[in-house]
Amino acid sequence: MKIRDLFEKKTVFSFEVFPPKKTSTIDVIYDTIDELRELNPDFISVTFSAGGSSNNALALDLASKVKEYGITPMIHLPCINYTKDEISGTLSEIQNRGIENILALRGDINPEIPPKKDFLHASDLIEYINSKGEFDIAAACYPEGHPDAESLERDIDNLKIKVNAGADHLISQLFFDNSYFYYFREKAVCSGINVPIEAGIMPVVNKRQIERMVTTCGASLPHKFVKIMQKYEHNPEALRDAGIAYAIDQIVDLLAGGAEGIHLYTMNNPYVARKISDAVKGIINV
Ligand code: FAD
């Protein structure tokens, strides 16, 4: 199943998972997938390390498992630290496993790893994938602009290059203030980007995530979000419930605002995914 065909029929609701750390067993994540499939997502995407991690074999196994469980898989594929030969090998592996959907990415530039020169931008990878086979290709987009871009406008110009290179649909970076998504979407449409855009939603449900949000994530933290996190940060259960409620509130507003899809960063937490799915399933395709 190619994901692009889904957008013609419905509002897409998808999940993202990541492969287990080397210290935990693959069975744990298989149990997670088993629980997530009960929620009947339109697809599950699996992250892939840009740095050539040995976890990448697990990412491919995980995507195969998603398929085996009857859910459409999407594999992420960052290119900046790989040669054409390496990407070609991975594409053959993806094809042999019957995986049809790829999220084509540049990957973050790590100052300690000099980038390989074959792919400088995700658009280079998209062209290459298209020359290699019949895949559905998604690309990333950034409602608040990519941190490397000099402005949102310039980032959208570059996004247009990705779409023109053959991206079939887009998945957004997480955000906590929907007005950024709406503004970005309007600008994207005005600049001629007419592929479906899924809104990426990250439920923030524990203190570790809050700390990461504050230090590394480029997303703006609205006053309402900060107030909730400060109020409940020392009460794990209340924080979890407040984080879930915040994400549901965002999703309800996005659906009412005509979002073509919601991509939930599940953080491999089926409890959180279930609470959110249960809350929005009655309104997602109204
Ligand atoms: P690009 O589209 O190449 O953009 C990167 C920068 O270059 C931007 O500033 C853009 O404006 C500029 N640019 C783009 N094209 C051009 C051009 N043709 N000419 C000039 N400038 C250009 N990373 C991982 O390592 N593994 C993952 O699994 C992963 N999953 C992700 C999933 C989602 C939904 C998102 C939003 C991000 C994910 N990332 C992942 C992170 C991503 O790799 C980084 O955000 C990375 O820094 C940029 O990747 P990109 O594909 O958007 O790059």
mmCIF file of C-alpha atoms and ligand atoms in Angstrom:
data_model
loop_
_atom_site.group_PDB
_atom_site.id
_atom_site.type_symbol
_atom_site.label_atom_id
_atom_site.label_comp_id
_atom_site.label_asym_id
_atom_site.label_seq_id
_atom_site.Cartn_x
_atom_site.Cartn_y
_atom_site.Cartn_z
ATOM 1 C CA MET A 1 0.000 0.000 0.000
ATOM 2 C CA LYS A 2 1.374 3.370 -1.023
ATOM 3 C CA ILE A 3 0.581 5.995 1.595
ATOM 4 C CA ARG A 4 -0.074 8.771 -0.963
ATOM 5 C CA ASP A 5 -3.254 6.946 -2.067
ATOM 6 C CA LEU A 6 -4.704 7.157 1.453
ATOM 7 C CA PHE A 7 -4.916 10.952 1.496
ATOM 8 C CA GLU A 8 -7.453 10.856 -1.334
ATOM 9 C CA LYS A 9 -9.796 8.809 0.844
ATOM 10 C CA LYS A 10 -9.377 10.002 4.412
ATOM 11 C CA THR A 11 -7.631 12.041 7.066
ATOM 12 C CA VAL A 12 -4.521 9.988 7.773
ATOM 13 C CA PHE A 13 -3.632 8.990 11.339
ATOM 14 C CA SER A 14 -0.154 7.527 11.738
ATOM 15 C CA PHE A 15 2.378 6.597 14.413
ATOM 16 C CA GLU A 16 6.147 6.860 14.679
ATOM 17 C CA VAL A 17 8.313 4.368 16.597
ATOM 18 C CA PHE A 18 12.054 3.967 17.026
ATOM 19 C CA PRO A 19 14.139 0.778 17.183
ATOM 20 C CA PRO A 20 15.146 -0.396 20.667
ATOM 21 C CA LYS A 21 18.421 0.655 22.249
ATOM 22 C CA LYS A 22 21.104 -2.012 22.085
ATOM 23 C CA THR A 23 20.526 -2.743 25.783
ATOM 24 C CA SER A 24 16.893 -3.801 25.413
ATOM 25 C CA THR A 25 15.581 -6.804 23.526
ATOM 26 C CA ILE A 26 13.721 -6.696 20.235
ATOM 27 C CA ASP A 27 10.778 -8.508 21.887
ATOM 28 C CA VAL A 28 9.905 -5.392 23.900
ATOM 29 C CA ILE A 29 9.351 -3.349 20.762
ATOM 30 C CA TYR A 30 7.464 -6.201 19.090
ATOM 31 C CA ASP A 31 5.042 -6.135 22.038
ATOM 32 C CA THR A 32 4.720 -2.365 21.508
ATOM 33 C CA ILE A 33 3.908 -2.871 17.811
ATOM 34 C CA ASP A 34 1.410 -5.542 18.765
ATOM 35 C CA GLU A 35 -0.383 -3.045 21.023
ATOM 36 C CA LEU A 36 -0.178 -0.201 18.505
ATOM 37 C CA ARG A 37 -1.707 -2.275 15.712
ATOM 38 C CA GLU A 38 -4.876 -2.704 17.795
ATOM 39 C CA LEU A 39 -5.342 1.054 17.381
ATOM 40 C CA ASN A 40 -5.506 0.551 13.608
ATOM 41 C CA PRO A 41 -3.207 3.387 12.461
ATOM 42 C CA ASP A 42 -2.998 4.100 8.733
ATOM 43 C CA PHE A 43 0.755 3.489 8.861
ATOM 44 C CA ILE A 44 3.625 3.186 11.318
ATOM 45 C CA SER A 45 6.937 4.845 10.517
ATOM 46 C CA VAL A 46 10.256 3.611 11.902
ATOM 47 C CA THR A 47 13.182 5.974 12.541
ATOM 48 C CA PHE A 48 16.658 5.265 11.155
ATOM 49 C CA SER A 49 19.923 6.676 12.439
ATOM 50 C CA ALA A 50 21.821 9.134 10.256
ATOM 51 C CA GLY A 51 25.115 8.014 11.726
ATOM 52 C CA GLY A 52 25.325 4.423 10.476
ATOM 53 C CA SER A 53 24.201 2.919 13.769
ATOM 54 C CA SER A 54 24.072 -0.843 14.097
ATOM 55 C CA ASN A 55 20.456 -0.219 15.185
ATOM 56 C CA ASN A 56 19.607 0.343 11.541
ATOM 57 C CA ALA A 57 19.347 -3.396 10.916
ATOM 58 C CA LEU A 58 16.796 -3.410 13.754
ATOM 59 C CA ALA A 59 14.936 -0.520 12.110
ATOM 60 C CA LEU A 60 14.494 -2.607 8.968
ATOM 61 C CA ASP A 61 13.447 -5.653 11.033
ATOM 62 C CA LEU A 62 10.968 -3.485 12.889
ATOM 63 C CA ALA A 63 9.467 -2.120 9.653
ATOM 64 C CA SER A 64 9.145 -5.716 8.401
ATOM 65 C CA LYS A 65 7.406 -6.649 11.642
ATOM 66 C CA VAL A 66 4.936 -3.776 11.195
ATOM 67 C CA LYS A 67 4.134 -5.178 7.742
ATOM 68 C CA GLU A 68 3.828 -8.720 9.096
ATOM 69 C CA TYR A 69 1.278 -7.404 11.606
ATOM 70 C CA GLY A 70 -0.851 -6.097 8.746
ATOM 71 C CA ILE A 71 -0.028 -2.377 9.133
ATOM 72 C CA THR A 72 1.556 -0.341 6.334
ATOM 73 C CA PRO A 73 5.190 0.453 7.260
ATOM 74 C CA MET A 74 7.241 3.507 6.364
ATOM 75 C CA ILE A 75 11.008 3.480 6.857
ATOM 76 C CA HIS A 76 12.898 6.738 7.491
ATOM 77 C CA LEU A 77 16.070 7.095 5.420
ATOM 78 C CA PRO A 78 18.595 9.866 6.198
ATOM 79 C CA CYS A 79 21.294 10.284 3.534
ATOM 80 C CA ILE A 80 23.966 12.773 4.646
ATOM 81 C CA ASN A 81 26.413 10.195 6.012
ATOM 82 C CA TYR A 82 25.922 7.566 3.327
ATOM 83 C CA THR A 83 27.373 7.062 -0.142
ATOM 84 C CA LYS A 84 25.265 6.279 -3.202
ATOM 85 C CA ASP A 85 26.395 2.651 -2.997
ATOM 86 C CA GLU A 86 25.320 2.402 0.634
ATOM 87 C CA ILE A 87 21.916 3.991 -0.060
ATOM 88 C CA SER A 88 21.499 1.760 -3.106
ATOM 89 C CA GLY A 89 22.141 -1.314 -0.913
ATOM 90 C CA THR A 90 19.623 -0.123 1.668
ATOM 91 C CA LEU A 91 17.026 0.574 -1.036
ATOM 92 C CA SER A 92 17.439 -2.984 -2.367
ATOM 93 C CA GLU A 93 16.964 -4.306 1.159
ATOM 94 C CA ILE A 94 13.844 -2.141 1.598
ATOM 95 C CA GLN A 95 12.477 -3.380 -1.727
ATOM 96 C CA ASN A 96 13.239 -7.039 -0.930
ATOM 97 C CA ARG A 97 11.272 -6.702 2.300
ATOM 98 C CA GLY A 98 8.259 -5.393 0.389
ATOM 99 C CA ILE A 99 8.379 -1.963 2.059
ATOM 100 C CA GLU A 100 6.974 0.640 -0.332
ATOM 101 C CA ASN A 101 7.072 3.847 1.732
ATOM 102 C CA ILE A 102 10.158 5.899 2.560
ATOM 103 C CA LEU A 103 10.564 9.152 4.524
ATOM 104 C CA ALA A 104 13.532 10.674 2.656
ATOM 105 C CA LEU A 105 15.706 12.792 4.947
ATOM 106 C CA ARG A 106 19.012 14.577 4.972
ATOM 107 C CA GLY A 107 19.708 13.802 8.655
ATOM 108 C CA ASP A 108 21.286 16.155 11.171
ATOM 109 C CA ILE A 109 24.868 17.173 10.469
ATOM 110 C CA ASN A 110 27.086 15.893 13.262
ATOM 111 C CA PRO A 111 30.171 18.145 13.671
ATOM 112 C CA GLU A 112 32.195 15.025 14.494
ATOM 113 C CA ILE A 113 31.213 13.103 11.370
ATOM 114 C CA PRO A 114 32.248 14.772 8.078
ATOM 115 C CA PRO A 115 29.267 14.350 5.698
ATOM 116 C CA LYS A 116 29.676 12.104 2.676
ATOM 117 C CA LYS A 117 29.408 14.157 -0.504
ATOM 118 C CA ASP A 118 26.883 12.103 -2.512
ATOM 119 C CA PHE A 119 23.708 13.619 -1.014
ATOM 120 C CA LEU A 120 23.746 17.167 0.340
ATOM 121 C CA HIS A 121 20.000 17.634 0.745
ATOM 122 C CA ALA A 122 16.948 15.426 1.092
ATOM 123 C CA SER A 123 15.967 16.547 -2.433
ATOM 124 C CA ASP A 124 19.075 14.761 -3.818
ATOM 125 C CA LEU A 125 17.955 11.566 -2.080
ATOM 126 C CA ILE A 126 14.387 11.915 -3.370
ATOM 127 C CA GLU A 127 15.648 12.138 -6.969
ATOM 128 C CA TYR A 128 17.899 9.140 -6.392
ATOM 129 C CA ILE A 129 15.116 7.017 -4.850
ATOM 130 C CA ASN A 130 12.857 7.862 -7.785
ATOM 131 C CA SER A 131 15.545 6.687 -10.190
ATOM 132 C CA LYS A 132 15.774 3.360 -8.355
ATOM 133 C CA GLY A 133 12.204 2.152 -8.121
ATOM 134 C CA GLU A 134 8.528 2.686 -7.480
ATOM 135 C CA PHE A 135 8.396 4.006 -3.930
ATOM 136 C CA ASP A 136 6.022 6.335 -2.124
ATOM 137 C CA ILE A 137 8.227 9.160 -0.868
ATOM 138 C CA ALA A 138 7.507 11.434 2.069
ATOM 139 C CA ALA A 139 9.668 14.353 3.209
ATOM 140 C CA ALA A 140 10.001 16.390 6.404
ATOM 141 C CA CYS A 141 8.760 19.956 6.831
ATOM 142 C CA TYR A 142 9.186 22.511 9.600
ATOM 143 C CA PRO A 143 6.290 24.752 10.701
ATOM 144 C CA GLU A 144 8.746 27.042 12.530
ATOM 145 C CA GLY A 145 11.428 26.736 9.844
ATOM 146 C CA HIS A 146 14.390 24.342 9.852
ATOM 147 C CA PRO A 147 17.110 25.518 12.281
ATOM 148 C CA ASP A 148 19.708 25.717 9.440
ATOM 149 C CA ALA A 149 17.469 27.893 7.242
ATOM 150 C CA GLU A 150 17.920 31.653 7.288
ATOM 151 C CA SER A 151 14.151 32.220 7.292
ATOM 152 C CA LEU A 152 10.870 30.346 7.085
ATOM 153 C CA GLU A 153 10.402 31.755 3.562
ATOM 154 C CA ARG A 154 13.775 30.375 2.400
ATOM 155 C CA ASP A 155 13.017 27.023 4.038
ATOM 156 C CA ILE A 156 9.714 26.858 2.155
ATOM 157 C CA ASP A 157 11.558 27.641 -1.110
ATOM 158 C CA ASN A 158 13.786 24.656 -0.339
ATOM 159 C CA LEU A 159 10.757 22.549 0.577
ATOM 160 C CA LYS A 160 9.384 23.293 -2.875
ATOM 161 C CA ILE A 161 12.599 21.825 -4.350
ATOM 162 C CA LYS A 162 11.910 18.624 -2.388
ATOM 163 C CA VAL A 163 8.335 18.457 -3.603
ATOM 164 C CA ASN A 164 9.384 19.146 -7.199
ATOM 165 C CA ALA A 165 11.989 16.382 -6.861
ATOM 166 C CA GLY A 166 9.128 13.952 -6.164
ATOM 167 C CA ALA A 167 8.010 14.050 -2.517
ATOM 168 C CA ASP A 168 4.443 12.717 -2.489
ATOM 169 C CA HIS A 169 3.480 14.056 0.944
ATOM 170 C CA LEU A 170 5.016 15.789 3.961
ATOM 171 C CA ILE A 171 5.270 15.121 7.698
ATOM 172 C CA SER A 172 5.892 18.053 9.975
ATOM 173 C CA GLN A 173 8.321 18.510 12.801
ATOM 174 C CA LEU A 174 6.615 18.599 16.186
ATOM 175 C CA PHE A 175 5.125 21.863 17.392
ATOM 176 C CA PHE A 176 3.112 22.921 20.434
ATOM 177 C CA ASP A 177 1.415 25.997 19.032
ATOM 178 C CA ASN A 178 -0.956 25.234 16.162
ATOM 179 C CA SER A 179 -0.810 28.771 14.840
ATOM 180 C CA TYR A 180 2.718 28.035 13.518
ATOM 181 C CA PHE A 181 1.341 25.073 11.564
ATOM 182 C CA TYR A 182 -1.499 27.094 10.054
ATOM 183 C CA TYR A 183 0.798 29.973 9.071
ATOM 184 C CA PHE A 184 3.341 27.582 7.548
ATOM 185 C CA ARG A 185 0.649 25.641 5.669
ATOM 186 C CA GLU A 186 -0.778 28.830 4.195
ATOM 187 C CA LYS A 187 2.672 29.981 3.058
ATOM 188 C CA ALA A 188 3.451 26.550 1.612
ATOM 189 C CA VAL A 189 0.201 26.478 -0.380
ATOM 190 C CA CYS A 190 0.801 30.052 -1.614
ATOM 191 C CA SER A 191 4.222 29.030 -2.868
ATOM 192 C CA GLY A 192 2.656 26.208 -4.896
ATOM 193 C CA ILE A 193 3.197 23.251 -2.564
ATOM 194 C CA ASN A 194 0.090 21.166 -3.026
ATOM 195 C CA VAL A 195 0.960 17.745 -1.564
ATOM 196 C CA PRO A 196 -0.745 16.577 1.682
ATOM 197 C CA ILE A 197 0.875 17.735 4.924
ATOM 198 C CA GLU A 198 0.579 15.669 8.107
ATOM 199 C CA ALA A 199 0.924 17.512 11.405
ATOM 200 C CA GLY A 200 3.510 15.931 13.734
ATOM 201 C CA ILE A 201 2.292 15.807 17.342
ATOM 202 C CA MET A 202 4.482 14.839 20.279
ATOM 203 C CA PRO A 203 2.660 14.179 23.564
ATOM 204 C CA VAL A 204 5.026 15.332 26.327
ATOM 205 C CA VAL A 205 4.318 12.948 29.183
ATOM 206 C CA ASN A 206 7.403 12.827 31.420
ATOM 207 C CA LYS A 207 10.045 15.070 32.913
ATOM 208 C CA ARG A 208 12.855 13.747 30.732
ATOM 209 C CA GLN A 209 10.909 14.814 27.656
ATOM 210 C CA ILE A 210 10.293 18.289 29.129
ATOM 211 C CA GLU A 211 14.024 18.755 29.708
ATOM 212 C CA ARG A 212 14.777 17.639 26.153
ATOM 213 C CA MET A 213 12.137 20.014 24.783
ATOM 214 C CA VAL A 214 13.632 22.946 26.620
ATOM 215 C CA THR A 215 17.257 22.276 25.651
ATOM 216 C CA THR A 216 17.285 20.718 22.185
ATOM 217 C CA CYS A 217 13.956 21.042 20.411
ATOM 218 C CA GLY A 218 13.620 24.185 18.324
ATOM 219 C CA ALA A 219 9.833 24.297 18.867
ATOM 220 C CA SER A 220 8.344 27.330 20.619
ATOM 221 C CA LEU A 221 6.824 26.536 23.989
ATOM 222 C CA PRO A 222 3.586 28.526 24.417
ATOM 223 C CA HIS A 223 2.692 29.967 27.812
ATOM 224 C CA LYS A 224 -0.186 27.504 28.247
ATOM 225 C CA PHE A 225 2.193 24.552 27.670
ATOM 226 C CA VAL A 226 4.875 25.872 30.049
ATOM 227 C CA LYS A 227 2.278 26.560 32.751
ATOM 228 C CA ILE A 228 0.934 22.993 32.543
ATOM 229 C CA MET A 229 4.418 21.444 32.592
ATOM 230 C CA GLN A 230 5.494 23.549 35.576
ATOM 231 C CA LYS A 231 2.359 22.722 37.518
ATOM 232 C CA TYR A 232 2.648 18.930 37.106
ATOM 233 C CA GLU A 233 6.359 18.229 36.602
ATOM 234 C CA HIS A 234 6.731 16.678 40.068
ATOM 235 C CA ASN A 235 3.690 14.436 39.770
ATOM 236 C CA PRO A 236 4.389 11.805 37.079
ATOM 237 C CA GLU A 237 0.811 10.598 36.661
ATOM 238 C CA ALA A 238 -0.661 14.091 36.536
ATOM 239 C CA LEU A 239 2.051 15.165 34.088
ATOM 240 C CA ARG A 240 1.303 12.184 31.854
ATOM 241 C CA ASP A 241 -2.428 12.935 31.880
ATOM 242 C CA ALA A 242 -1.868 16.651 31.287
ATOM 243 C CA GLY A 243 0.523 15.909 28.371
ATOM 244 C CA ILE A 244 -2.042 13.584 26.803
ATOM 245 C CA ALA A 245 -4.811 16.177 27.261
ATOM 246 C CA TYR A 246 -2.622 18.876 25.666
ATOM 247 C CA ALA A 247 -1.907 16.679 22.619
ATOM 248 C CA ILE A 248 -5.609 15.803 22.245
ATOM 249 C CA ASP A 249 -6.512 19.494 22.412
ATOM 250 C CA GLN A 250 -3.967 20.245 19.660
ATOM 251 C CA ILE A 251 -5.258 17.394 17.483
ATOM 252 C CA VAL A 252 -8.944 18.361 17.843
ATOM 253 C CA ASP A 253 -8.078 21.899 16.771
ATOM 254 C CA LEU A 254 -5.969 20.635 13.834
ATOM 255 C CA LEU A 255 -8.734 18.332 12.610
ATOM 256 C CA ALA A 256 -11.252 21.175 12.820
ATOM 257 C CA GLY A 257 -8.702 23.308 10.956
ATOM 258 C CA GLY A 258 -8.595 20.816 8.069
ATOM 259 C CA ALA A 259 -5.283 19.005 8.701
ATOM 260 C CA GLU A 260 -4.871 16.233 6.118
ATOM 261 C CA GLY A 261 -3.208 13.944 8.622
ATOM 262 C CA ILE A 262 -1.890 13.577 12.172
ATOM 263 C CA HIS A 263 1.458 11.853 12.755
ATOM 264 C CA LEU A 264 1.845 10.888 16.396
ATOM 265 C CA TYR A 265 5.367 10.648 17.797
ATOM 266 C CA THR A 266 4.466 7.741 20.122
ATOM 267 C CA MET A 267 7.873 7.504 21.838
ATOM 268 C CA ASN A 268 7.128 3.741 21.823
ATOM 269 C CA ASN A 269 4.456 4.312 24.464
ATOM 270 C CA PRO A 270 1.277 2.375 23.543
ATOM 271 C CA TYR A 271 -0.607 3.610 26.639
ATOM 272 C CA VAL A 272 -0.285 7.220 25.478
ATOM 273 C CA ALA A 273 -1.073 6.314 21.851
ATOM 274 C CA ARG A 274 -4.210 4.449 22.975
ATOM 275 C CA LYS A 275 -5.501 7.320 25.126
ATOM 276 C CA ILE A 276 -5.059 9.751 22.237
ATOM 277 C CA SER A 277 -6.489 7.399 19.588
ATOM 278 C CA ASP A 278 -9.535 6.672 21.740
ATOM 279 C CA ALA A 279 -10.126 10.388 22.264
ATOM 280 C CA VAL A 280 -9.944 11.369 18.590
ATOM 281 C CA LYS A 281 -11.142 8.319 16.664
ATOM 282 C CA GLY A 282 -14.756 9.530 16.592
ATOM 283 C CA ILE A 283 -13.852 12.852 14.984
ATOM 284 C CA ILE A 284 -10.921 11.994 12.740
ATOM 285 C CA ASN A 285 -12.941 11.288 9.611
ATOM 286 C CA VAL A 286 -16.024 13.425 10.129
HETATM 287 P P1 FAD B 1 16.657 19.003 4.000
HETATM 288 O O1 FAD B 1 15.345 18.991 3.338
HETATM 289 O O2 FAD B 1 17.837 18.673 3.157
HETATM 290 O O3 FAD B 1 16.844 20.436 4.674
HETATM 291 C C1 FAD B 1 17.923 20.722 5.535
HETATM 292 C C2 FAD B 1 18.278 22.199 5.423
HETATM 293 O O4 FAD B 1 18.794 22.472 4.115
HETATM 294 C C3 FAD B 1 17.098 23.148 5.605
HETATM 295 O O5 FAD B 1 17.543 24.294 6.251
HETATM 296 C C4 FAD B 1 16.644 23.453 4.178
HETATM 297 O O6 FAD B 1 16.033 24.739 4.093
HETATM 298 C C5 FAD B 1 17.969 23.403 3.419
HETATM 299 N N1 FAD B 1 17.795 22.870 2.047
HETATM 300 C C6 FAD B 1 17.043 21.819 1.676
HETATM 301 N N2 FAD B 1 17.156 21.592 0.349
HETATM 302 C C7 FAD B 1 18.004 22.529 -0.112
HETATM 303 C C8 FAD B 1 18.528 22.820 -1.403
HETATM 304 N N3 FAD B 1 18.198 22.064 -2.469
HETATM 305 N N4 FAD B 1 19.410 23.859 -1.522
HETATM 306 C C9 FAD B 1 19.758 24.611 -0.452
HETATM 307 N N5 FAD B 1 19.284 24.363 0.822
HETATM 308 C C10 FAD B 1 18.431 23.345 0.969
HETATM 309 N N6 FAD B 1 16.696 12.295 11.448
HETATM 310 C C11 FAD B 1 17.293 11.075 11.478
HETATM 311 O O7 FAD B 1 18.527 10.996 11.508
HETATM 312 N N7 FAD B 1 16.569 9.906 11.490
HETATM 313 C C12 FAD B 1 15.219 9.912 11.446
HETATM 314 O O8 FAD B 1 14.599 8.842 11.443
HETATM 315 C C13 FAD B 1 14.542 11.179 11.405
HETATM 316 N N8 FAD B 1 13.194 11.253 11.313
HETATM 317 C C14 FAD B 1 12.581 12.482 11.189
HETATM 318 C C15 FAD B 1 11.193 12.528 11.014
HETATM 319 C C16 FAD B 1 10.540 13.756 10.883
HETATM 320 C C17 FAD B 1 9.035 13.784 10.673
HETATM 321 C C18 FAD B 1 11.282 14.970 10.913
HETATM 322 C C19 FAD B 1 10.584 16.304 10.795
HETATM 323 C C20 FAD B 1 12.653 14.934 11.088
HETATM 324 C C21 FAD B 1 13.325 13.690 11.218
HETATM 325 N N9 FAD B 1 14.714 13.601 11.354
HETATM 326 C C22 FAD B 1 15.338 12.363 11.409
HETATM 327 C C23 FAD B 1 15.515 14.827 11.506
HETATM 328 C C24 FAD B 1 16.043 15.371 10.155
HETATM 329 O O9 FAD B 1 16.977 14.467 9.616
HETATM 330 C C25 FAD B 1 16.696 16.724 10.464
HETATM 331 O O10 FAD B 1 15.721 17.679 10.811
HETATM 332 C C26 FAD B 1 17.664 17.267 9.419
HETATM 333 O O11 FAD B 1 18.421 18.334 10.008
HETATM 334 C C27 FAD B 1 17.022 17.823 8.158
HETATM 335 O O12 FAD B 1 16.512 16.840 7.388
HETATM 336 P P2 FAD B 1 15.619 17.213 6.086
HETATM 337 O O13 FAD B 1 15.340 15.949 5.390
HETATM 338 O O14 FAD B 1 14.494 18.074 6.440
HETATM 339 O O15 FAD B 1 16.724 18.043 5.269
#
